[in-house]
């Protein structure tokens, strides 16, 4: 593993020193893909486990997870609460839990749309560049 030369630490690096430092970068390898796949799998398992825990705990302790303002048409199926939540409009949310939570939900929806609008074109441009670098 490469270490930084002393000239970078004391601030006396020349252009030639920077060119040598840049050459420490390595190309993508097969292990990079394996690491990415493992990280993606780990994140998916943690997310699925958290969702499963929440759903089980919500059924076991309903007093803790249900507010006085019940969601309309909540099914007792496995993810019935999620389906009922998605079907609510912002006005329904505002009536049930208040303006602050409705605005937080609206901000979250806006952020997801903005990340989609920025992320898809960025991925389409940057992924081929990274693959052929």
PDB file of C-alpha atoms in Angstrom:
ATOM      1  CA  UNK A   1       0.000   0.000   0.000  1.00  0.00           C
ATOM      2  CA  UNK A   2       1.403   3.353  -1.043  1.00  0.00           C
ATOM      3  CA  UNK A   3       2.175   6.084   1.478  1.00  0.00           C
ATOM      4  CA  UNK A   4       2.412   9.813   0.882  1.00  0.00           C
ATOM      5  CA  UNK A   5       5.946  11.158   0.455  1.00  0.00           C
ATOM      6  CA  UNK A   6       7.238  13.625   3.035  1.00  0.00           C
ATOM      7  CA  UNK A   7       7.121  16.506   0.514  1.00  0.00           C
ATOM      8  CA  UNK A   8       3.297  16.420   0.608  1.00  0.00           C
ATOM      9  CA  UNK A   9       3.274  16.673   4.377  1.00  0.00           C
ATOM     10  CA  UNK A  10       5.537  19.705   4.615  1.00  0.00           C
ATOM     11  CA  UNK A  11       3.950  21.513   1.621  1.00  0.00           C
ATOM     12  CA  UNK A  12       6.973  21.383  -0.716  1.00  0.00           C
ATOM     13  CA  UNK A  13       5.506  19.114  -3.411  1.00  0.00           C
ATOM     14  CA  UNK A  14       6.528  19.787  -7.023  1.00  0.00           C
ATOM     15  CA  UNK A  15       4.576  18.996 -10.194  1.00  0.00           C
ATOM     16  CA  UNK A  16       6.651  15.833 -10.629  1.00  0.00           C
ATOM     17  CA  UNK A  17       5.725  14.748  -7.080  1.00  0.00           C
ATOM     18  CA  UNK A  18       2.027  15.193  -7.902  1.00  0.00           C
ATOM     19  CA  UNK A  19       2.375  13.100 -11.081  1.00  0.00           C
ATOM     20  CA  UNK A  20       3.972  10.305  -9.063  1.00  0.00           C
ATOM     21  CA  UNK A  21       1.196  10.566  -6.460  1.00  0.00           C
ATOM     22  CA  UNK A  22      -1.497  10.333  -9.146  1.00  0.00           C
ATOM     23  CA  UNK A  23       0.129   7.161 -10.513  1.00  0.00           C
ATOM     24  CA  UNK A  24      -0.705   5.432  -7.190  1.00  0.00           C
ATOM     25  CA  UNK A  25      -4.321   5.124  -8.391  1.00  0.00           C
ATOM     26  CA  UNK A  26      -5.175   1.657  -9.621  1.00  0.00           C
ATOM     27  CA  UNK A  27      -7.628   0.389 -12.206  1.00  0.00           C
ATOM     28  CA  UNK A  28     -10.857  -1.364 -11.315  1.00  0.00           C
ATOM     29  CA  UNK A  29     -10.514  -5.037 -10.567  1.00  0.00           C
ATOM     30  CA  UNK A  30     -12.754  -8.055 -10.123  1.00  0.00           C
ATOM     31  CA  UNK A  31     -12.572  -7.622  -6.343  1.00  0.00           C
ATOM     32  CA  UNK A  32     -14.086  -4.139  -6.628  1.00  0.00           C
ATOM     33  CA  UNK A  33     -17.215  -5.634  -8.167  1.00  0.00           C
ATOM     34  CA  UNK A  34     -17.351  -8.290  -5.446  1.00  0.00           C
ATOM     35  CA  UNK A  35     -17.011  -5.622  -2.747  1.00  0.00           C
ATOM     36  CA  UNK A  36     -19.801  -3.553  -4.272  1.00  0.00           C
ATOM     37  CA  UNK A  37     -22.102  -6.589  -4.571  1.00  0.00           C
ATOM     38  CA  UNK A  38     -21.415  -7.547  -0.954  1.00  0.00           C
ATOM     39  CA  UNK A  39     -22.141  -4.006   0.267  1.00  0.00           C
ATOM     40  CA  UNK A  40     -25.356  -3.914  -1.775  1.00  0.00           C
ATOM     41  CA  UNK A  41     -26.462  -7.295  -0.403  1.00  0.00           C
ATOM     42  CA  UNK A  42     -25.649  -6.252   3.163  1.00  0.00           C
ATOM     43  CA  UNK A  43     -27.650  -3.033   2.820  1.00  0.00           C
ATOM     44  CA  UNK A  44     -30.613  -4.901   1.335  1.00  0.00           C
ATOM     45  CA  UNK A  45     -30.576  -7.462   4.147  1.00  0.00           C
ATOM     46  CA  UNK A  46     -30.416  -4.755   6.820  1.00  0.00           C
ATOM     47  CA  UNK A  47     -33.309  -2.890   5.189  1.00  0.00           C
ATOM     48  CA  UNK A  48     -35.436  -6.032   4.845  1.00  0.00           C
ATOM     49  CA  UNK A  49     -34.639  -7.062   8.425  1.00  0.00           C
ATOM     50  CA  UNK A  50     -35.606  -3.635   9.744  1.00  0.00           C
ATOM     51  CA  UNK A  51     -38.878  -3.716   7.813  1.00  0.00           C
ATOM     52  CA  UNK A  52     -39.634  -7.207   9.110  1.00  0.00           C
ATOM     53  CA  UNK A  53     -38.832  -6.193  12.711  1.00  0.00           C
ATOM     54  CA  UNK A  54     -41.020  -3.094  12.482  1.00  0.00           C
ATOM     55  CA  UNK A  55     -43.940  -5.041  11.036  1.00  0.00           C
ATOM     56  CA  UNK A  56     -43.687  -7.766  13.701  1.00  0.00           C
ATOM     57  CA  UNK A  57     -43.306  -5.276  16.554  1.00  0.00           C
ATOM     58  CA  UNK A  58     -46.215  -3.214  15.253  1.00  0.00           C
ATOM     59  CA  UNK A  59     -48.463  -6.271  15.392  1.00  0.00           C
ATOM     60  CA  UNK A  60     -47.164  -7.362  18.825  1.00  0.00           C
ATOM     61  CA  UNK A  61     -47.419  -3.905  20.477  1.00  0.00           C
ATOM     62  CA  UNK A  62     -50.225  -2.032  18.694  1.00  0.00           C
ATOM     63  CA  UNK A  63     -50.639   0.561  21.468  1.00  0.00           C
ATOM     64  CA  UNK A  64     -47.061   1.684  20.998  1.00  0.00           C
ATOM     65  CA  UNK A  65     -47.197   1.987  17.204  1.00  0.00           C
ATOM     66  CA  UNK A  66     -50.770   3.237  16.617  1.00  0.00           C
ATOM     67  CA  UNK A  67     -51.839   6.784  17.223  1.00  0.00           C
ATOM     68  CA  UNK A  68     -55.332   7.854  18.113  1.00  0.00           C
ATOM     69  CA  UNK A  69     -55.807   9.049  14.524  1.00  0.00           C
ATOM     70  CA  UNK A  70     -56.070   5.746  12.691  1.00  0.00           C
ATOM     71  CA  UNK A  71     -55.302   5.465   9.014  1.00  0.00           C
ATOM     72  CA  UNK A  72     -58.419   4.830   6.972  1.00  0.00           C
ATOM     73  CA  UNK A  73     -58.795   1.355   5.454  1.00  0.00           C
ATOM     74  CA  UNK A  74     -55.756  -0.248   7.083  1.00  0.00           C
ATOM     75  CA  UNK A  75     -55.543  -3.907   6.154  1.00  0.00           C
ATOM     76  CA  UNK A  76     -54.261  -6.499   8.624  1.00  0.00           C
ATOM     77  CA  UNK A  77     -52.076  -8.022   5.893  1.00  0.00           C
ATOM     78  CA  UNK A  78     -48.298  -8.135   6.220  1.00  0.00           C
ATOM     79  CA  UNK A  79     -47.622  -4.656   4.759  1.00  0.00           C
ATOM     80  CA  UNK A  80     -51.149  -3.266   5.028  1.00  0.00           C
ATOM     81  CA  UNK A  81     -49.928  -0.185   6.877  1.00  0.00           C
ATOM     82  CA  UNK A  82     -47.539   0.685   4.018  1.00  0.00           C
ATOM     83  CA  UNK A  83     -50.234   0.360   1.354  1.00  0.00           C
ATOM     84  CA  UNK A  84     -52.613   2.547   3.388  1.00  0.00           C
ATOM     85  CA  UNK A  85     -49.848   5.139   3.898  1.00  0.00           C
ATOM     86  CA  UNK A  86     -49.057   5.348   0.185  1.00  0.00           C
ATOM     87  CA  UNK A  87     -52.729   5.904  -0.661  1.00  0.00           C
ATOM     88  CA  UNK A  88     -52.999   8.976   1.588  1.00  0.00           C
ATOM     89  CA  UNK A  89     -52.876  12.438   0.070  1.00  0.00           C
ATOM     90  CA  UNK A  90     -51.004  15.335   1.663  1.00  0.00           C
ATOM     91  CA  UNK A  91     -54.310  16.831   2.803  1.00  0.00           C
ATOM     92  CA  UNK A  92     -55.236  13.567   4.547  1.00  0.00           C
ATOM     93  CA  UNK A  93     -51.832  13.471   6.254  1.00  0.00           C
ATOM     94  CA  UNK A  94     -52.238  17.088   7.372  1.00  0.00           C
ATOM     95  CA  UNK A  95     -55.650  16.304   8.875  1.00  0.00           C
ATOM     96  CA  UNK A  96     -54.357  13.176  10.643  1.00  0.00           C
ATOM     97  CA  UNK A  97     -50.977  14.242  12.028  1.00  0.00           C
ATOM     98  CA  UNK A  98     -50.561  17.968  11.408  1.00  0.00           C
ATOM     99  CA  UNK A  99     -48.873  20.428   9.098  1.00  0.00           C
ATOM    100  CA  UNK A 100     -45.281  19.791  10.243  1.00  0.00           C
ATOM    101  CA  UNK A 101     -45.379  16.081   9.453  1.00  0.00           C
ATOM    102  CA  UNK A 102     -47.187  16.753   6.156  1.00  0.00           C
ATOM    103  CA  UNK A 103     -44.461  19.205   5.105  1.00  0.00           C
ATOM    104  CA  UNK A 104     -41.747  16.712   6.123  1.00  0.00           C
ATOM    105  CA  UNK A 105     -43.452  14.097   3.949  1.00  0.00           C
ATOM    106  CA  UNK A 106     -43.753  16.560   1.063  1.00  0.00           C
ATOM    107  CA  UNK A 107     -40.059  17.474   1.402  1.00  0.00           C
ATOM    108  CA  UNK A 108     -39.149  13.769   1.355  1.00  0.00           C
ATOM    109  CA  UNK A 109     -41.194  13.254  -1.816  1.00  0.00           C
ATOM    110  CA  UNK A 110     -39.548  16.294  -3.437  1.00  0.00           C
ATOM    111  CA  UNK A 111     -36.069  15.056  -2.457  1.00  0.00           C
ATOM    112  CA  UNK A 112     -36.733  11.634  -3.951  1.00  0.00           C
ATOM    113  CA  UNK A 113     -37.933  13.178  -7.219  1.00  0.00           C
ATOM    114  CA  UNK A 114     -34.916  15.528  -7.340  1.00  0.00           C
ATOM    115  CA  UNK A 115     -32.461  12.683  -6.701  1.00  0.00           C
ATOM    116  CA  UNK A 116     -34.127  10.651  -9.449  1.00  0.00           C
ATOM    117  CA  UNK A 117     -33.965  13.568 -11.891  1.00  0.00           C
ATOM    118  CA  UNK A 118     -30.289  14.194 -11.102  1.00  0.00           C
ATOM    119  CA  UNK A 119     -29.133  10.635 -10.422  1.00  0.00           C
ATOM    120  CA  UNK A 120     -30.344   8.867 -13.565  1.00  0.00           C
ATOM    121  CA  UNK A 121     -28.606  11.220 -16.031  1.00  0.00           C
ATOM    122  CA  UNK A 122     -25.496  11.319 -13.844  1.00  0.00           C
ATOM    123  CA  UNK A 123     -25.394   7.524 -13.711  1.00  0.00           C
ATOM    124  CA  UNK A 124     -25.880   7.292 -17.470  1.00  0.00           C
ATOM    125  CA  UNK A 125     -22.915   9.628 -18.019  1.00  0.00           C
ATOM    126  CA  UNK A 126     -20.544   8.575 -15.251  1.00  0.00           C
ATOM    127  CA  UNK A 127     -20.953   4.771 -15.280  1.00  0.00           C
ATOM    128  CA  UNK A 128     -19.459   4.320 -18.778  1.00  0.00           C
ATOM    129  CA  UNK A 129     -16.622   6.707 -17.914  1.00  0.00           C
ATOM    130  CA  UNK A 130     -15.839   4.762 -14.758  1.00  0.00           C
ATOM    131  CA  UNK A 131     -16.038   1.413 -16.540  1.00  0.00           C
ATOM    132  CA  UNK A 132     -13.517   2.468 -19.217  1.00  0.00           C
ATOM    133  CA  UNK A 133     -11.169   4.432 -16.951  1.00  0.00           C
TER     134      UNK A 133
END
